[in-house]
Coordinates of C-alpha atoms in Angstrom, one line a residue:
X1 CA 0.0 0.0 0.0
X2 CA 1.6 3.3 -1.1
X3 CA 1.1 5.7 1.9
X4 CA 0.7 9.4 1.5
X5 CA 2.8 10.2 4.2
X6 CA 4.7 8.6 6.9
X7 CA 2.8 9.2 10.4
X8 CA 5.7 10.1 12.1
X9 CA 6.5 12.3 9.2
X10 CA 3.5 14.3 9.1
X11 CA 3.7 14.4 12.7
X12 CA 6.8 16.2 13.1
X13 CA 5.5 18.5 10.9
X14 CA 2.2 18.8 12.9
X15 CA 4.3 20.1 15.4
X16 CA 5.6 22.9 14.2
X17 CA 1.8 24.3 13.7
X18 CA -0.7 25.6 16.5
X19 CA -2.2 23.2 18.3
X20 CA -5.7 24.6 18.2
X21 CA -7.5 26.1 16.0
X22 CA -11.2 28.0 15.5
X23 CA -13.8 26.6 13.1
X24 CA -15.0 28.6 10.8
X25 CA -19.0 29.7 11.0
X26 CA -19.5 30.4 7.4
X27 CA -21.1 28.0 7.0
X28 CA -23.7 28.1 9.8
X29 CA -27.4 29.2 9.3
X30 CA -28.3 32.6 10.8
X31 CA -30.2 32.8 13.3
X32 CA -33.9 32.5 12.5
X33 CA -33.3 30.9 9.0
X34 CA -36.9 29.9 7.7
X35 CA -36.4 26.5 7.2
X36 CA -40.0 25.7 5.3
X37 CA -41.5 28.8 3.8
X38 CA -45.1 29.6 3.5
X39 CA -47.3 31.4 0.8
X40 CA -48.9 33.8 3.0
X41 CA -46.5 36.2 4.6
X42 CA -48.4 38.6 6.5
X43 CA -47.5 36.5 10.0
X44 CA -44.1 35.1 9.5
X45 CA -41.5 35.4 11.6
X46 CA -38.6 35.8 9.7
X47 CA -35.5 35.6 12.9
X48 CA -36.1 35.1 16.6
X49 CA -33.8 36.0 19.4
X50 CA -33.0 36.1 23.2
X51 CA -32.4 39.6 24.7
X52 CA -28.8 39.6 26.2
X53 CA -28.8 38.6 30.3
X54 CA -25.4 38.3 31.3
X55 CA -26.6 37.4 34.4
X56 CA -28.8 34.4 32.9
X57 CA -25.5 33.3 30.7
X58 CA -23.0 35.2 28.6
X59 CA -23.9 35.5 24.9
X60 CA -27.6 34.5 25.3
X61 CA -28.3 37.3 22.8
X62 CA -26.4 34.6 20.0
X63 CA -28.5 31.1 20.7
X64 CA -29.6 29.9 17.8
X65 CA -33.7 29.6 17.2
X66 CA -34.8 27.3 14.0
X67 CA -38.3 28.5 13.0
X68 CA -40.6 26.1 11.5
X69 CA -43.0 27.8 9.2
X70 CA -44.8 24.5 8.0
X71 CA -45.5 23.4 11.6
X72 CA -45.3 27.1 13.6
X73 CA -42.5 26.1 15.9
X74 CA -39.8 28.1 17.0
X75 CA -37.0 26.5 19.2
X76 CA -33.1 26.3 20.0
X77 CA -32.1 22.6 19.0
X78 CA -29.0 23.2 20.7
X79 CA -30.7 23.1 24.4
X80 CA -29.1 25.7 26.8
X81 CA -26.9 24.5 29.7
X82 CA -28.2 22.9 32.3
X83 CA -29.4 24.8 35.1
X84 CA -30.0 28.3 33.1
X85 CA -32.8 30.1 34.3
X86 CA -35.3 30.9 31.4
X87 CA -38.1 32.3 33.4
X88 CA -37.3 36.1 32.8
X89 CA -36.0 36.5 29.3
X90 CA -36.7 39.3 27.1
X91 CA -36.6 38.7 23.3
X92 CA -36.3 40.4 19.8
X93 CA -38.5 39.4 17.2
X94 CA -38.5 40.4 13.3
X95 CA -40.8 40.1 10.4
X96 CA -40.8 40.4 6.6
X97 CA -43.9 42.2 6.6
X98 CA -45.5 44.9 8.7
X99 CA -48.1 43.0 11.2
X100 CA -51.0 44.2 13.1
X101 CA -49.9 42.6 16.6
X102 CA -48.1 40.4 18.1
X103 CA -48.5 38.5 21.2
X104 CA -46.7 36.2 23.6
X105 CA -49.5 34.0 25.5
X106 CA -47.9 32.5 28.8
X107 CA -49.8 30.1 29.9
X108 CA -48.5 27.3 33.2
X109 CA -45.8 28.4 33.5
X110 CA -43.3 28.3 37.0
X111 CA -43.5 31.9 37.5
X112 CA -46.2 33.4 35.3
X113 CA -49.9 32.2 35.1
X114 CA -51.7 33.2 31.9
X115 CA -50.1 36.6 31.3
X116 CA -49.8 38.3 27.7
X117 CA -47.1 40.2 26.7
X118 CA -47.6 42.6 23.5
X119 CA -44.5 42.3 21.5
X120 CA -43.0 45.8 19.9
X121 CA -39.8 46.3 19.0
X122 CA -39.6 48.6 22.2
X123 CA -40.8 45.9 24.2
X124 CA -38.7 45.2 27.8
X125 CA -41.3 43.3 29.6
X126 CA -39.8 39.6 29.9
X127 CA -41.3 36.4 29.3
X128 CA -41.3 32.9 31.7
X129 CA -39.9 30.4 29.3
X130 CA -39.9 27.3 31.8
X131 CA -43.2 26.0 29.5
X132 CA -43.4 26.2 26.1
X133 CA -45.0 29.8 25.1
X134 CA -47.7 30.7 22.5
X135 CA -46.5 33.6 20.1
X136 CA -49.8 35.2 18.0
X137 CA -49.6 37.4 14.9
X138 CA -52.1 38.9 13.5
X139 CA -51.6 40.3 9.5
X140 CA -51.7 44.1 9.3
X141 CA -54.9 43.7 7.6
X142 CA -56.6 41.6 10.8
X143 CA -57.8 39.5 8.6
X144 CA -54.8 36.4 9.0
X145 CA -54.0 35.2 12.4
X146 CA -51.3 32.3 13.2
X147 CA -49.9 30.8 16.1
X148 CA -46.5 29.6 16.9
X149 CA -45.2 27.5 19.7
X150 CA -42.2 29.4 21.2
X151 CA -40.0 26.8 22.8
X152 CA -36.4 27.5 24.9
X153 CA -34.9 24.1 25.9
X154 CA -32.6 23.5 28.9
X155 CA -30.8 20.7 29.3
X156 CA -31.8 18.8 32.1
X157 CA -28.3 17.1 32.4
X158 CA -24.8 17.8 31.5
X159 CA -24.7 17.3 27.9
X160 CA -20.3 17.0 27.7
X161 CA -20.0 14.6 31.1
X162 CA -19.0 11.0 30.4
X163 CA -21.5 9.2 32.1
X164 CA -21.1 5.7 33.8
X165 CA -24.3 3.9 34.3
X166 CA -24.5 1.9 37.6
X167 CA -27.6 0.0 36.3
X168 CA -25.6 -1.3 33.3
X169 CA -22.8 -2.8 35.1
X170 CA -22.6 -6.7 34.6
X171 CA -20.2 -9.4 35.9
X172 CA -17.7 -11.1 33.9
X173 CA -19.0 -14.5 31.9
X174 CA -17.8 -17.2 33.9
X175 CA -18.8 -20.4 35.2
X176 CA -17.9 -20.6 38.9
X177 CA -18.1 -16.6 40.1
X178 CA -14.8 -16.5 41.3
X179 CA -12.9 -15.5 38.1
X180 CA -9.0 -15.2 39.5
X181 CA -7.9 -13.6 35.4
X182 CA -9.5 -12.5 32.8
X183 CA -8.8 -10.9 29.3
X184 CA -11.0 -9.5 26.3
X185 CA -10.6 -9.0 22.8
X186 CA -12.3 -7.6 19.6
X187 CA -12.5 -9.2 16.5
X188 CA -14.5 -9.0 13.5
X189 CA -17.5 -7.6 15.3
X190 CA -17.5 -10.2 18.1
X191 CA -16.0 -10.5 21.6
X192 CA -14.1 -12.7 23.2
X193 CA -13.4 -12.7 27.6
X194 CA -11.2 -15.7 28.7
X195 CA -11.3 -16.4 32.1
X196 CA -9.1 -18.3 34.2
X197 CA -11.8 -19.7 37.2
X198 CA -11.5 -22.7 39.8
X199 CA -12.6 -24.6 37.0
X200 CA -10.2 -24.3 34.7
X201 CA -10.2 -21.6 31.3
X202 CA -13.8 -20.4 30.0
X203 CA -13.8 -18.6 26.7
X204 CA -17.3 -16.6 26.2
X205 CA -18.0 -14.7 22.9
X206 CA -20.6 -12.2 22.2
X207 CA -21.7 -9.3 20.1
X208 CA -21.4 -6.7 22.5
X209 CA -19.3 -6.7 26.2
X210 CA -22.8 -5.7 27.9
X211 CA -24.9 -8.9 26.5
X212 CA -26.3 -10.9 29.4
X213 CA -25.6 -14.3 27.9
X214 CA -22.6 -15.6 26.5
X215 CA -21.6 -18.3 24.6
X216 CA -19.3 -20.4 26.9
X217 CA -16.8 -23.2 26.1
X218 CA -14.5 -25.0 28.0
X219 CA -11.1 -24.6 26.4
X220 CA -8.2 -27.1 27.5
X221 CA -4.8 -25.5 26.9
X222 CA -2.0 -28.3 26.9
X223 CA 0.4 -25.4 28.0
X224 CA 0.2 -22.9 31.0
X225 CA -1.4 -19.6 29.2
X226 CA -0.6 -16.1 30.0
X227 CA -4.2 -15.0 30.2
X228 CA -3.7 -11.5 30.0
X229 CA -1.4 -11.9 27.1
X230 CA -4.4 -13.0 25.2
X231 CA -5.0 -11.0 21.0
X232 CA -6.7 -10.9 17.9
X233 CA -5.6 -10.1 14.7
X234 CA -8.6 -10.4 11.9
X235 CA -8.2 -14.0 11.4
X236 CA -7.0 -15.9 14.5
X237 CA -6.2 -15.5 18.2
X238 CA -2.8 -15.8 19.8
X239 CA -1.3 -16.0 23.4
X240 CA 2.1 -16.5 25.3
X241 CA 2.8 -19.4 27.9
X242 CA 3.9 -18.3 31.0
X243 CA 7.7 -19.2 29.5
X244 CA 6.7 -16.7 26.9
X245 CA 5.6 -19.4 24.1
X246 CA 3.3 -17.6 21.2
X247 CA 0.2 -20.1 20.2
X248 CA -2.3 -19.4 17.6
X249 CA -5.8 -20.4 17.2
X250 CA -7.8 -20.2 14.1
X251 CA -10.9 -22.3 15.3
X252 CA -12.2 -19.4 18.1
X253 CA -9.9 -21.2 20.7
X254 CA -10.6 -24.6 20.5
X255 CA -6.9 -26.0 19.7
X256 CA -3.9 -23.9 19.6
X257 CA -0.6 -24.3 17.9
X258 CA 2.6 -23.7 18.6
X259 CA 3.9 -20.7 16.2
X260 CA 8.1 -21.7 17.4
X261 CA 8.3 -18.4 18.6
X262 CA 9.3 -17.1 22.1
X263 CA 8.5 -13.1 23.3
X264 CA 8.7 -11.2 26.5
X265 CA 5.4 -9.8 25.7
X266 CA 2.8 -9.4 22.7
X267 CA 2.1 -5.3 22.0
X268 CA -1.0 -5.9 19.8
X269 CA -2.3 -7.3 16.8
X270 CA -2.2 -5.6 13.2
X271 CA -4.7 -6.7 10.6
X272 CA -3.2 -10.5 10.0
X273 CA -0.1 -10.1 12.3
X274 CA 0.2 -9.5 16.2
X275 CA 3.2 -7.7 17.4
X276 CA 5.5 -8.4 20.2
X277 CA 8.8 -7.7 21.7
X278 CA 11.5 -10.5 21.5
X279 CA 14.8 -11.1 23.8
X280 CA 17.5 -12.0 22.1
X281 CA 20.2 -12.6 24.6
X282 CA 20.3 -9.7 26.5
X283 CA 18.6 -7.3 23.3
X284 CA 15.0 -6.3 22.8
X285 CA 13.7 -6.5 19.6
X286 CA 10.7 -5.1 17.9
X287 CA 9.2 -8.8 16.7
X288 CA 5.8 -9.5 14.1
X289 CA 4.1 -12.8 13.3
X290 CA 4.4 -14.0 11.0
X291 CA 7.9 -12.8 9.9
X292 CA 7.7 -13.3 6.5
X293 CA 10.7 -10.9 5.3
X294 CA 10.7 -9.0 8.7
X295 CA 13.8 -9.1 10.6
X296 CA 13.5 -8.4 14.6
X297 CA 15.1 -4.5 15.1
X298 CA 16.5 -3.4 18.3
X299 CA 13.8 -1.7 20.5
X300 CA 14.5 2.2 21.2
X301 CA 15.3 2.3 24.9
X302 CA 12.0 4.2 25.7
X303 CA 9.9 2.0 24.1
X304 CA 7.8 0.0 27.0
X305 CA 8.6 -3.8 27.5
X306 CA 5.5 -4.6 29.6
X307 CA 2.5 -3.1 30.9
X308 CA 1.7 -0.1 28.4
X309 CA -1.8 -0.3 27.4
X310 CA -3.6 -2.2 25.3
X311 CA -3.0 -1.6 21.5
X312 CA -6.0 0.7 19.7
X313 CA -6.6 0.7 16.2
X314 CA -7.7 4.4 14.4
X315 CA -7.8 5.8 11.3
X316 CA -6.7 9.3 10.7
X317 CA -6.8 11.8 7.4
X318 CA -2.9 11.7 7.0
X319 CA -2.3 8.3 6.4
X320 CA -3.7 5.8 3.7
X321 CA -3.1 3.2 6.2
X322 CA -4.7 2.5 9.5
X323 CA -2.3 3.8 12.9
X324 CA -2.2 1.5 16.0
X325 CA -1.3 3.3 19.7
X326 CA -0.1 2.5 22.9
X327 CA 0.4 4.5 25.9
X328 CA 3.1 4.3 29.1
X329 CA 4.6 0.9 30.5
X330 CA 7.7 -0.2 31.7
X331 CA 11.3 0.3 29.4
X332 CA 13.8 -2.3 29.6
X333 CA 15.6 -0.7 32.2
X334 CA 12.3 -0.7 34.6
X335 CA 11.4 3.1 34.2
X336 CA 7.5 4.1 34.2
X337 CA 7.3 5.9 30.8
X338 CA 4.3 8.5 29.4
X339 CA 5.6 8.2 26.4
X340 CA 2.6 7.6 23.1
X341 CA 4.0 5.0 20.5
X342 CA 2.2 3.9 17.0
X343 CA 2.6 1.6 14.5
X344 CA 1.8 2.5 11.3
X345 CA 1.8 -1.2 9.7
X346 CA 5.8 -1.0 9.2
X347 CA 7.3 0.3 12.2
X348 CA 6.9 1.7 15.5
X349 CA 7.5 5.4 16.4
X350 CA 7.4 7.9 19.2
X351 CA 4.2 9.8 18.6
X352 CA 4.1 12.6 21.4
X353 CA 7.0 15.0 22.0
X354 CA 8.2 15.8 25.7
X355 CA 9.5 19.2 24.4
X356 CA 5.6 20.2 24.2
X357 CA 4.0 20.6 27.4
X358 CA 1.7 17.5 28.2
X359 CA 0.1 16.9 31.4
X360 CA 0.2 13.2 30.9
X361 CA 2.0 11.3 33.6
X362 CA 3.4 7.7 33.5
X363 CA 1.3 4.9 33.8
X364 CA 1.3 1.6 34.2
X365 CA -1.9 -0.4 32.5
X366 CA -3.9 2.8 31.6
X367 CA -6.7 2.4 29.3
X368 CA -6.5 3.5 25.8
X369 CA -9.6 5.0 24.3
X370 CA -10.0 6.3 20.9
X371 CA -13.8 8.3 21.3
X372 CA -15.6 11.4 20.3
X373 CA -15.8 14.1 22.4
X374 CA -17.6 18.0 22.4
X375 CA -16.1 21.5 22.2
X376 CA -18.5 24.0 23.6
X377 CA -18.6 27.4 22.2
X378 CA -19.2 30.0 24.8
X379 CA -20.6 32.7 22.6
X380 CA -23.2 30.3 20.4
X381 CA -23.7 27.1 23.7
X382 CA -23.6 24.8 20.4
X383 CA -21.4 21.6 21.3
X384 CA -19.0 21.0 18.4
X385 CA -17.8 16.8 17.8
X386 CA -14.0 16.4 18.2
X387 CA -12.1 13.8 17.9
X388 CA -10.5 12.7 21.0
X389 CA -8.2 10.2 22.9
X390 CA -8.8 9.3 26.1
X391 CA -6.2 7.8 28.9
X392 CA -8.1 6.2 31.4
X393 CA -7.0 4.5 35.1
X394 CA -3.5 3.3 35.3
X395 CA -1.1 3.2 38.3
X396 CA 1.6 6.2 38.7
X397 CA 5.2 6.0 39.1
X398 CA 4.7 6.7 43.1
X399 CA 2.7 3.8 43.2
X400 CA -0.8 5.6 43.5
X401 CA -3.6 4.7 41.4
X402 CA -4.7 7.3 39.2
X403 CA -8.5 8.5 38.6
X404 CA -7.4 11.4 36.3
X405 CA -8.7 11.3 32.7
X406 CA -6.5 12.9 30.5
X407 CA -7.2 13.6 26.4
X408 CA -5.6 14.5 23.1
X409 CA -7.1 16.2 20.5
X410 CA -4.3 15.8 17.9
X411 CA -3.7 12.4 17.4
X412 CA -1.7 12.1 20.6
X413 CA 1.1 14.6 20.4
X414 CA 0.1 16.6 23.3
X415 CA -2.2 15.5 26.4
X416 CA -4.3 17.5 28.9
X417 CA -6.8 16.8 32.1
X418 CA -10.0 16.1 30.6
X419 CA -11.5 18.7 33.2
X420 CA -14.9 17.5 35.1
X421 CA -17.0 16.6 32.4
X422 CA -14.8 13.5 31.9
X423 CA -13.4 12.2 34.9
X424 CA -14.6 9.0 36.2
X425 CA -16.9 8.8 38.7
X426 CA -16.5 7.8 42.7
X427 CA -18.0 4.8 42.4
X428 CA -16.2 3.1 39.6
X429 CA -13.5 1.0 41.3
X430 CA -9.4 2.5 40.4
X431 CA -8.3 -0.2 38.5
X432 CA -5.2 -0.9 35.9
X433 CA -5.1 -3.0 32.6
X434 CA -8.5 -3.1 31.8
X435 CA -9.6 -3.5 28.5
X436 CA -11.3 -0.6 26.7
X437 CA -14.1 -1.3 23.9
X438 CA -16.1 1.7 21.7
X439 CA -19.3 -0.4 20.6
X440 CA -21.9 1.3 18.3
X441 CA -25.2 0.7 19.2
X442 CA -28.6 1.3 17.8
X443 CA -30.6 3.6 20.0
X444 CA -34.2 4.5 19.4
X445 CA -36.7 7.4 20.2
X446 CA -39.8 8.8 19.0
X447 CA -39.9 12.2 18.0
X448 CA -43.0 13.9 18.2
X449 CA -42.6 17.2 17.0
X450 CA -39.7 18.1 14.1
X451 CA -39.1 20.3 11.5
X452 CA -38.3 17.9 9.0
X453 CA -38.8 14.1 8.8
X454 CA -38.5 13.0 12.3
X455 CA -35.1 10.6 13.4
X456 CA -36.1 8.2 15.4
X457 CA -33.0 5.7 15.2
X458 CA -29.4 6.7 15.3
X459 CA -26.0 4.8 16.0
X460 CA -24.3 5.3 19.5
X461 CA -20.8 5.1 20.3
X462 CA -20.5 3.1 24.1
X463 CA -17.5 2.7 26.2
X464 CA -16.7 -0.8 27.6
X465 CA -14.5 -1.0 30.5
X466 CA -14.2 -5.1 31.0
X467 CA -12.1 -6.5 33.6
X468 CA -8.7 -5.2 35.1
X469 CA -7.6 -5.3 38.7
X470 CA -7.2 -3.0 41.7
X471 CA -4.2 -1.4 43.2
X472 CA -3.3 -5.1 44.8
X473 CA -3.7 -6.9 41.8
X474 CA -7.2 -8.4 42.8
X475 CA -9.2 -9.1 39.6
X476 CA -12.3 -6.7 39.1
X477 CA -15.2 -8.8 38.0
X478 CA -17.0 -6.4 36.2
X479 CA -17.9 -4.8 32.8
X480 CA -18.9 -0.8 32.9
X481 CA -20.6 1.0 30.1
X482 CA -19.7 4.8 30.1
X483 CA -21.4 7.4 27.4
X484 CA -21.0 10.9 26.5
X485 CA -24.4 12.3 27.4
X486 CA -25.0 14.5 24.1
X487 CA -24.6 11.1 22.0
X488 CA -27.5 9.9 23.5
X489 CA -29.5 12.6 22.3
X490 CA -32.0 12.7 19.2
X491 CA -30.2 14.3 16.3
X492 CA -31.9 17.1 14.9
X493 CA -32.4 15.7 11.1

């Protein structure tokens, strides 16, 4: 595959540019764009907007109101933090035509109880907005009246938090309830947990981490696995022995082979070849199965040995090929490193720069997410998508267990606290080397009032932390679904 670029390459260059950047509004709608007209003009309302109330939020005066002329609606579809107080707002309104009158109908509302308001453009009086508000116009002529349904949505939760729900949390599969190891992988759209029990070694597949029953089978290994060791490339599954042994299974686990090949540890899997680090006497090497032409290379001495996190496939617009990452783990020589590696299908490289200031510390078994996040602009309280990494759990070089979340926005390069939208919650155990899923799923809603042709299904991108263990190496038994709350909302069109 010819590659536009390599991704350390364009990287370096990356880092010579500003590391944010504004997005353009050009091409956003203004605000009040008629989004279905209607013959009769005489009681339109061509823009809609809220009178500026620093004290009710900064830039209130800039919200966005959509105006439905097929349906009479006016509304913000990007809903107003949560918590704003919308009971005393003053507003502008404008028309293509001169109207007779115009009136705001409030009717059970929190503060006011069936009280008009006559709207002209010298009007101050405000309006309770906790209820949906009726807005009358009546044609110049008084012969054309039409009513809209003025709306000003709050958010009743925190749209940018990463939400952990308690009520989804579900045990690993296992057969005897005291699972003593445990490791999950991805492949081809289904999931596989092996678990070492009193029993013996369970392997469970499923189509999604969260699914209640699992498909279990007994598998007996005619070697001592390395259960955490355990990855899939798209075609087969491989694990070490505890003497560092790679095996390969094409038949979902059932029998394993021998592959002749010993590592210190696997680092991933890469389309049809897993990754690993081989010790040649007393040399690292960067290692692939199979070899074909490959010939082991000496590690750099920062690259981790052991316990960086699990290896996370993404694709970016730089490359033609897909990038894998890792994050922190332990060099040869011992030391806790931070430092971001990828693999880019030929070799590994140092992605992040310690020259750049980074707030991401070393970790041992952090969790590597690659997930979407949202930018919130201040002056229009519209939540832009980013992409975003995410470094979850982990233990510190002290020793400590960290709860931090920290996040890139540029593939990596540069990290930063999450701030407390992200962070995980008190009670979600601390744990290290868990294993980190994104799983779409289908959610669906009604709609029952839309401009256009109502959505009522769209995809959802879940988190899946499955497994790990605590501070003392205890195994959790547990599998955790986090969201970011705005993805679970009903897109607009």
């Amino acid at each position: 595959m010819n590659k536009k670029y390599s991704i350390y390459m364009v990287l370096a260059m990356f880092l010579t540019l500003a590391i944010s950047s504004c997005n353009s509004s050009n091409d956003e709608p203004t605000s009040g764009e008629i989004i279905s007209s209607s013959s009769n003009t005489s009681t339109l309302v061509s823009s809609f907007t809220l009178g500026s109330n620093k004290k009710v939020l900064y830039n209130l005066d800039s919200v966005y109101f959509s105006i439905d002329q097929e349906k009479n609606l006016i509304y913000n579809a990007d809903s107003l933090p949560k918590g704003t107080d919308v009971s005393h707002l003053t507003v502008s309104v404008s028309f293509p035509t001169a109207v007779g009158k115009a009136v705001f109908k409030v009717k059970d509302s929190q503060w006011m109880k069936d009280k008009e308001v006559e709207y002209t453009s010298e009007t101050t009086d405000s309006i309770d907005f906790t209820s949906p508000v009726e807005l009358e116009i009546t044609s110049q002529d008084g012969k054309v009246i039409r009513s809209y349904t003025v709306s000003v949505n709050v958010h009743n939760m925190k749209p940018d938090s990463l939400y952990w729900d308690q009520r989804a949390r579900r045990d690993l599969p296992n057969t005897s309830g005291y699972p003593r190891a445990e490791k999950a992988v991805a492949q081809n759209g289904k999931y596989f947990c092996l678990v070492a029990d009193n029993y013996g070694y369970v392997l469970s597949t499923a189509t999604n981490p969260s699914q209640g029953t699992w498909e279990k089978k007994n598998v007996a290994f005619d070697f001592t696995p390395n259960v955490q060791s355990l990855v899939a490339s798209n075609d087969a599954l491989y694990i070490l022995s505890i003497s560092g042994v790679l095996y390969k299974s094409t038949d979902e686990g059932t029998t394993w082979t021998n592959c002749s090949v010993t590592w210190r540890s696997i680092k991933g899997a890469y389309e049809g070849k897993v990754l690993g680090v081989l010790k040649d006497g007393n040399e690292y090497k960067y290692d692939e199965y199979p070899r074909g032409n490959y010939v082991p290379k000496a590690i750099d001495a920062a690259f981790p040995i052991t316990g960086s996190s699990e290896f996370v496939m993404a694709s970016n617009s730089w490359t033609d090929a897909q990038q894998g990452m890792i994050v922190g783990g332990l060099t040869k020589d011992g030391k806790l490193s931070k430092g971001v590696w990828g693999y880019d299908g030929k070799t590994w490289g140092r992605i992040d720069n310690e020259s750049l200031k980074s707030a991401l510390p070393a970790l041992e078994g952090a969790a590597l997410v690659s997930y979407t996040s949202f930018a919130n602009d201040t002056v229009t309280h519209r939540l832009t998508k980013r992409a975003t990494w995410m470094v979850l759990g982990g233990r510190t070089a002290d020793g400590t267990m960290n709860r931090t979340t920290y996040v890139s926005y540029n593939q990596g390069i540069t990290w930063s606290n999450g701030g407390l939208t992200l962070q995980l919650p008190s009670y979600l155990p601390l744990f290290m080397h868990a294993q980190a899923f994104v799983v779409e799923e289908r959610i669906s809603k009604a709609r029952a009032k839309a401009p256009v042709k109502p959505v009522t299904e769209w995809q959802c991108p879940y988190i899946y932390l499955v497994g790990g263990t605590n501070g003392s190496g205890d195994l959790l038994n547990s599998i955790w679904k986090g969201v970011i709350n705005q993805l679970t909302f009903k897109p607009l069109y």
